[in-house]
Amino acid sequence: AQSVTQLGSHVSVSEGALVLLRCNYSSSVPPYLFWYVQYPNQGLQLLLKYTSAATLVKGINGFEAEFKKSETSFHLTKPSAHMSDAAEYFCAVSETGYQKVTFGTGTKLQVIP
Amino acid sequence: EADIYQTPRYLVIGTGKKITLECSQTMGHDKMYWYQQDPGMELHLIHYSYGVNSTEKGDLSSESTVSRIRTEHFPLTLESARPSHTSQYLCASSEYEESYTFGSGTRLTVV
């Protein structure tokens, strides 16, 4: 069975500081991994996805994530936080060919001026 | 420009009323999904469809029903709303087993 664990339901960073949002997954087969962002009163928007190609994946808005099989991790990073990055971020996993996606509980990112 | 549309965005309704949440997409995706989202909780899959006339219940037990008569349309119906149904409902679609496109959601309050 597939599952996702996001460490930290709330993360605060200063504007200009590094953003690091943690995600660990469990999957019995090679996974597809995703990060989504949700702004207030909106649906989820895809930030980036890993589908067994390059282990370092670049997404929109300057975010990137690295797939580390040995650590079963897919952490999301951004070198310099902007105020507009304040939102909730969801990690998700789909087992190859399974066709259903399991989402984590989300991490709310606060950016302090 | 949104490719998947949910209406209404907000709905306050009395207990016992029948309601239908609408979801339409213009991308021609075969796969569509309904998720329930509550604060601090993971998104729960309540219904999904892999094509016309195909519907399945998801991982979370739900008293709602869905239909898929047309590829682009995937409405969700609650026959008798209860306060426990108060939540945000998100509709999504996908082409393959990869990334989903989400609608903006319907925030339902049952009083």
mmCIF file of C-alpha atoms in Angstrom:
data_model
loop_
_atom_site.group_PDB
_atom_site.id
_atom_site.type_symbol
_atom_site.label_atom_id
_atom_site.label_comp_id
_atom_site.label_asym_id
_atom_site.label_seq_id
_atom_site.Cartn_x
_atom_site.Cartn_y
_atom_site.Cartn_z
ATOM 1 C CA ALA A 1 0.000 0.000 0.000
ATOM 2 C CA GLN A 2 1.164 3.510 -0.702
ATOM 3 C CA SER A 3 1.326 6.323 1.840
ATOM 4 C CA VAL A 4 2.825 9.752 2.352
ATOM 5 C CA THR A 5 4.056 11.463 5.515
ATOM 6 C CA GLN A 6 4.629 15.203 5.632
ATOM 7 C CA LEU A 7 6.700 16.314 8.598
ATOM 8 C CA GLY A 8 5.422 19.547 10.100
ATOM 9 C CA SER A 9 1.906 20.797 9.578
ATOM 10 C CA HIS A 10 3.149 24.411 9.818
ATOM 11 C CA VAL A 11 6.476 25.859 8.671
ATOM 12 C CA SER A 12 7.522 29.502 9.034
ATOM 13 C CA VAL A 13 10.417 31.089 7.154
ATOM 14 C CA SER A 14 11.623 34.629 6.703
ATOM 15 C CA GLU A 15 11.328 36.270 3.320
ATOM 16 C CA GLY A 16 14.498 35.443 1.366
ATOM 17 C CA ALA A 17 15.305 32.353 3.444
ATOM 18 C CA LEU A 18 15.494 28.759 2.254
ATOM 19 C CA VAL A 19 12.229 26.852 2.082
ATOM 20 C CA LEU A 20 12.392 23.139 2.971
ATOM 21 C CA LEU A 21 9.201 21.074 3.176
ATOM 22 C CA ARG A 22 9.670 17.422 4.038
ATOM 23 C CA CYS A 23 7.920 14.425 2.519
ATOM 24 C CA ASN A 24 8.546 10.715 3.015
ATOM 25 C CA TYR A 25 6.688 8.061 1.100
ATOM 26 C CA SER A 26 5.962 4.377 1.273
ATOM 27 C CA SER A 27 5.421 2.360 -1.864
ATOM 28 C CA SER A 28 5.817 -1.284 -2.788
ATOM 29 C CA VAL A 29 6.686 -0.459 -6.401
ATOM 30 C CA PRO A 30 8.520 2.436 -8.069
ATOM 31 C CA PRO A 31 6.413 5.478 -7.333
ATOM 32 C CA TYR A 32 5.290 8.587 -9.082
ATOM 33 C CA LEU A 33 5.640 11.537 -6.685
ATOM 34 C CA PHE A 34 4.041 14.955 -6.770
ATOM 35 C CA TRP A 35 3.962 18.265 -4.971
ATOM 36 C CA TYR A 36 0.834 20.398 -5.164
ATOM 37 C CA VAL A 37 0.193 23.901 -3.820
ATOM 38 C CA GLN A 38 -3.133 25.235 -2.580
ATOM 39 C CA TYR A 39 -3.756 28.953 -2.141
ATOM 40 C CA PRO A 40 -6.647 30.079 0.091
ATOM 41 C CA ASN A 41 -10.078 29.261 -1.303
ATOM 42 C CA GLN A 42 -8.579 27.524 -4.334
ATOM 43 C CA GLY A 43 -8.095 23.986 -5.562
ATOM 44 C CA LEU A 44 -4.714 22.266 -5.739
ATOM 45 C CA GLN A 45 -2.221 23.208 -8.451
ATOM 46 C CA LEU A 46 0.623 20.950 -9.598
ATOM 47 C CA LEU A 47 4.071 22.294 -8.652
ATOM 48 C CA LEU A 48 6.189 19.420 -9.942
ATOM 49 C CA LYS A 49 6.246 15.661 -10.452
ATOM 50 C CA TYR A 50 8.729 12.806 -10.460
ATOM 51 C CA THR A 51 8.051 9.939 -12.864
ATOM 52 C CA SER A 52 11.295 7.906 -12.801
ATOM 53 C CA ALA A 53 13.368 10.209 -14.990
ATOM 54 C CA ALA A 54 15.841 12.680 -13.419
ATOM 55 C CA THR A 55 15.956 12.493 -9.628
ATOM 56 C CA LEU A 56 16.125 16.282 -9.289
ATOM 57 C CA VAL A 57 12.882 17.746 -10.532
ATOM 58 C CA LYS A 58 12.328 21.426 -11.214
ATOM 59 C CA GLY A 59 8.872 22.908 -10.965
ATOM 60 C CA ILE A 60 7.083 26.193 -11.250
ATOM 61 C CA ASN A 61 7.780 29.312 -9.170
ATOM 62 C CA GLY A 62 11.418 28.308 -8.496
ATOM 63 C CA PHE A 63 10.613 25.145 -6.516
ATOM 64 C CA GLU A 64 12.462 21.885 -6.920
ATOM 65 C CA ALA A 65 12.439 18.462 -5.273
ATOM 66 C CA GLU A 66 14.897 15.581 -5.127
ATOM 67 C CA PHE A 67 13.882 11.932 -5.194
ATOM 68 C CA LYS A 68 16.044 9.881 -2.819
ATOM 69 C CA LYS A 69 15.171 6.213 -3.016
ATOM 70 C CA SER A 70 17.488 5.193 -0.155
ATOM 71 C CA GLU A 71 15.735 7.644 2.167
ATOM 72 C CA THR A 72 12.259 7.226 0.616
ATOM 73 C CA SER A 73 12.079 11.007 0.555
ATOM 74 C CA PHE A 74 10.919 13.693 -1.843
ATOM 75 C CA HIS A 75 11.571 16.986 -0.057
ATOM 76 C CA LEU A 76 10.538 20.298 -1.635
ATOM 77 C CA THR A 77 12.948 23.229 -1.619
ATOM 78 C CA LYS A 78 13.211 26.810 -2.817
ATOM 79 C CA PRO A 79 16.375 28.870 -2.299
ATOM 80 C CA SER A 80 14.659 32.146 -1.426
ATOM 81 C CA ALA A 81 11.116 32.478 -0.090
ATOM 82 C CA HIS A 82 8.752 35.138 -1.416
ATOM 83 C CA MET A 83 5.651 36.432 0.327
ATOM 84 C CA SER A 84 3.601 34.957 -2.518
ATOM 85 C CA ASP A 85 4.805 31.453 -1.548
ATOM 86 C CA ALA A 86 2.566 31.474 1.527
ATOM 87 C CA ALA A 87 0.149 28.605 0.910
ATOM 88 C CA GLU A 88 -0.476 24.982 1.812
ATOM 89 C CA TYR A 89 1.669 22.341 0.135
ATOM 90 C CA PHE A 90 0.675 18.731 -0.396
ATOM 91 C CA CYS A 91 2.945 15.810 -1.219
ATOM 92 C CA ALA A 92 1.354 12.904 -3.071
ATOM 93 C CA VAL A 93 2.298 9.421 -4.281
ATOM 94 C CA SER A 94 0.960 7.111 -6.942
ATOM 95 C CA GLU A 95 2.228 3.604 -7.469
ATOM 96 C CA THR A 96 3.174 3.065 -11.090
ATOM 97 C CA GLY A 97 0.156 1.801 -12.934
ATOM 98 C CA TYR A 98 -2.121 2.014 -9.891
ATOM 99 C CA GLN A 99 -3.885 5.113 -11.179
ATOM 100 C CA LYS A 100 -4.938 6.461 -7.806
ATOM 101 C CA VAL A 101 -3.073 9.107 -5.870
ATOM 102 C CA THR A 102 -2.626 9.279 -2.092
ATOM 103 C CA PHE A 103 -2.130 12.743 -0.607
ATOM 104 C CA GLY A 104 -0.370 13.809 2.557
ATOM 105 C CA THR A 105 -1.973 15.953 5.233
ATOM 106 C CA GLY A 106 -0.366 19.139 3.941
ATOM 107 C CA THR A 107 2.122 21.683 5.275
ATOM 108 C CA LYS A 108 1.131 25.325 5.664
ATOM 109 C CA LEU A 109 3.981 27.638 4.771
ATOM 110 C CA GLN A 110 4.078 31.055 6.397
ATOM 111 C CA VAL A 111 6.501 33.654 5.025
ATOM 112 C CA ILE A 112 7.480 36.365 7.488
ATOM 113 C CA PRO A 113 8.452 39.788 6.102
ATOM 114 C CA GLU B 1 -8.011 30.073 -17.372
ATOM 115 C CA ALA B 2 -9.569 27.157 -15.506
ATOM 116 C CA ASP B 3 -10.049 23.907 -17.397
ATOM 117 C CA ILE B 4 -12.162 22.314 -14.696
ATOM 118 C CA TYR B 5 -15.105 24.116 -13.202
ATOM 119 C CA GLN B 6 -16.970 23.542 -9.979
ATOM 120 C CA THR B 7 -20.242 25.167 -8.991
ATOM 121 C CA PRO B 8 -21.311 26.509 -6.634
ATOM 122 C CA ARG B 9 -18.156 27.795 -4.913
ATOM 123 C CA TYR B 10 -19.964 28.190 -1.596
ATOM 124 C CA LEU B 11 -23.227 26.628 -0.408
ATOM 125 C CA VAL B 12 -25.094 26.866 2.875
ATOM 126 C CA ILE B 13 -28.025 24.508 3.080
ATOM 127 C CA GLY B 14 -30.421 23.126 5.674
ATOM 128 C CA THR B 15 -30.392 19.594 7.020
ATOM 129 C CA GLY B 16 -32.350 17.112 4.928
ATOM 130 C CA LYS B 17 -32.061 18.997 1.645
ATOM 131 C CA LYS B 18 -30.950 17.321 -1.564
ATOM 132 C CA ILE B 19 -27.987 18.967 -3.261
ATOM 133 C CA THR B 20 -25.906 18.422 -6.362
ATOM 134 C CA LEU B 21 -22.357 19.702 -6.706
ATOM 135 C CA GLU B 22 -21.405 20.278 -10.311
ATOM 136 C CA CYS B 23 -18.046 19.525 -11.926
ATOM 137 C CA SER B 24 -17.192 19.960 -15.604
ATOM 138 C CA GLN B 25 -13.901 19.767 -17.500
ATOM 139 C CA THR B 26 -12.993 20.810 -21.016
ATOM 140 C CA MET B 27 -9.822 18.737 -21.452
ATOM 141 C CA GLY B 28 -11.444 15.499 -22.601
ATOM 142 C CA HIS B 29 -9.953 13.580 -19.679
ATOM 143 C CA ASP B 30 -11.393 10.116 -19.121
ATOM 144 C CA LYS B 31 -10.534 9.973 -15.401
ATOM 145 C CA MET B 32 -12.355 12.141 -12.879
ATOM 146 C CA TYR B 33 -12.338 12.202 -9.082
ATOM 147 C CA TRP B 34 -14.111 13.698 -6.069
ATOM 148 C CA TYR B 35 -12.117 14.413 -2.933
ATOM 149 C CA GLN B 36 -13.262 15.617 0.475
ATOM 150 C CA GLN B 37 -10.935 18.018 2.242
ATOM 151 C CA ASP B 38 -11.053 18.963 5.925
ATOM 152 C CA PRO B 39 -8.504 21.187 7.728
ATOM 153 C CA GLY B 40 -5.405 19.296 8.872
ATOM 154 C CA MET B 41 -6.510 16.086 7.222
ATOM 155 C CA GLU B 42 -5.333 14.350 4.104
ATOM 156 C CA LEU B 43 -7.526 14.572 1.049
ATOM 157 C CA HIS B 44 -9.928 11.653 0.996
ATOM 158 C CA LEU B 45 -11.044 10.091 -2.268
ATOM 159 C CA ILE B 46 -14.807 9.570 -2.157
ATOM 160 C CA HIS B 47 -15.659 8.735 -5.794
ATOM 161 C CA TYR B 48 -13.877 8.235 -9.094
ATOM 162 C CA SER B 49 -14.638 7.441 -12.687
ATOM 163 C CA TYR B 50 -12.473 6.070 -15.486
ATOM 164 C CA GLY B 51 -14.916 6.946 -18.232
ATOM 165 C CA VAL B 52 -18.531 7.288 -19.282
ATOM 166 C CA ASN B 53 -20.883 4.992 -17.335
ATOM 167 C CA SER B 54 -18.032 3.999 -15.000
ATOM 168 C CA THR B 55 -18.151 5.061 -11.342
ATOM 169 C CA GLU B 56 -16.514 3.640 -8.226
ATOM 170 C CA LYS B 57 -16.535 4.435 -4.522
ATOM 171 C CA GLY B 58 -13.281 5.674 -3.109
ATOM 172 C CA ASP B 59 -11.400 4.995 0.087
ATOM 173 C CA LEU B 60 -13.636 7.101 2.316
ATOM 174 C CA SER B 61 -17.163 5.952 2.963
ATOM 175 C CA SER B 62 -19.580 8.537 1.689
ATOM 176 C CA GLU B 63 -23.344 8.881 1.550
ATOM 177 C CA SER B 64 -23.072 10.738 -1.732
ATOM 178 C CA THR B 65 -23.588 9.361 -5.231
ATOM 179 C CA VAL B 66 -22.106 10.306 -8.600
ATOM 180 C CA SER B 67 -22.922 9.823 -12.258
ATOM 181 C CA ARG B 68 -20.879 9.962 -15.474
ATOM 182 C CA ILE B 69 -23.187 10.234 -18.458
ATOM 183 C CA ARG B 70 -20.877 12.533 -20.417
ATOM 184 C CA THR B 71 -17.081 12.624 -20.434
ATOM 185 C CA GLU B 72 -16.943 16.250 -19.379
ATOM 186 C CA HIS B 73 -19.494 16.127 -16.535
ATOM 187 C CA PHE B 74 -19.179 14.408 -13.118
ATOM 188 C CA PRO B 75 -21.796 15.671 -10.645
ATOM 189 C CA LEU B 76 -21.949 14.613 -6.999
ATOM 190 C CA THR B 77 -25.319 14.338 -5.224
ATOM 191 C CA LEU B 78 -26.261 14.229 -1.567
ATOM 192 C CA GLU B 79 -29.842 12.981 -1.193
ATOM 193 C CA SER B 80 -30.250 14.268 2.358
ATOM 194 C CA ALA B 81 -27.626 16.662 3.653
ATOM 195 C CA ARG B 82 -26.471 16.447 7.292
ATOM 196 C CA PRO B 83 -24.144 18.663 9.349
ATOM 197 C CA SER B 84 -21.492 15.901 9.134
ATOM 198 C CA HIS B 85 -21.340 16.585 5.389
ATOM 199 C CA THR B 86 -19.939 20.053 6.037
ATOM 200 C CA SER B 87 -16.604 20.103 4.222
ATOM 201 C CA GLN B 88 -14.779 21.251 1.114
ATOM 202 C CA TYR B 89 -15.316 19.087 -1.952
ATOM 203 C CA LEU B 90 -12.679 19.077 -4.689
ATOM 204 C CA CYS B 91 -13.165 17.699 -8.183
ATOM 205 C CA ALA B 92 -10.180 16.645 -10.300
ATOM 206 C CA SER B 93 -9.429 15.025 -13.640
ATOM 207 C CA SER B 94 -6.423 13.321 -15.211
ATOM 208 C CA GLU B 95 -5.413 11.862 -18.526
ATOM 209 C CA TYR B 96 -3.147 9.085 -17.319
ATOM 210 C CA GLU B 97 -2.050 7.991 -13.860
ATOM 211 C CA GLU B 98 -0.040 11.140 -13.565
ATOM 212 C CA SER B 99 -0.839 14.656 -12.491
ATOM 213 C CA TYR B 100 -4.318 15.829 -11.634
ATOM 214 C CA THR B 101 -6.014 19.077 -12.586
ATOM 215 C CA PHE B 102 -8.206 20.346 -9.757
ATOM 216 C CA GLY B 103 -11.218 22.611 -9.698
ATOM 217 C CA SER B 104 -11.457 25.480 -7.214
ATOM 218 C CA GLY B 105 -13.683 23.481 -4.894
ATOM 219 C CA THR B 106 -17.128 23.781 -3.328
ATOM 220 C CA ARG B 107 -17.262 24.711 0.334
ATOM 221 C CA LEU B 108 -20.433 23.146 1.745
ATOM 222 C CA THR B 109 -21.987 24.071 5.078
ATOM 223 C CA VAL B 110 -25.012 22.143 6.317
ATOM 224 C CA VAL B 111 -26.907 23.835 9.136
#
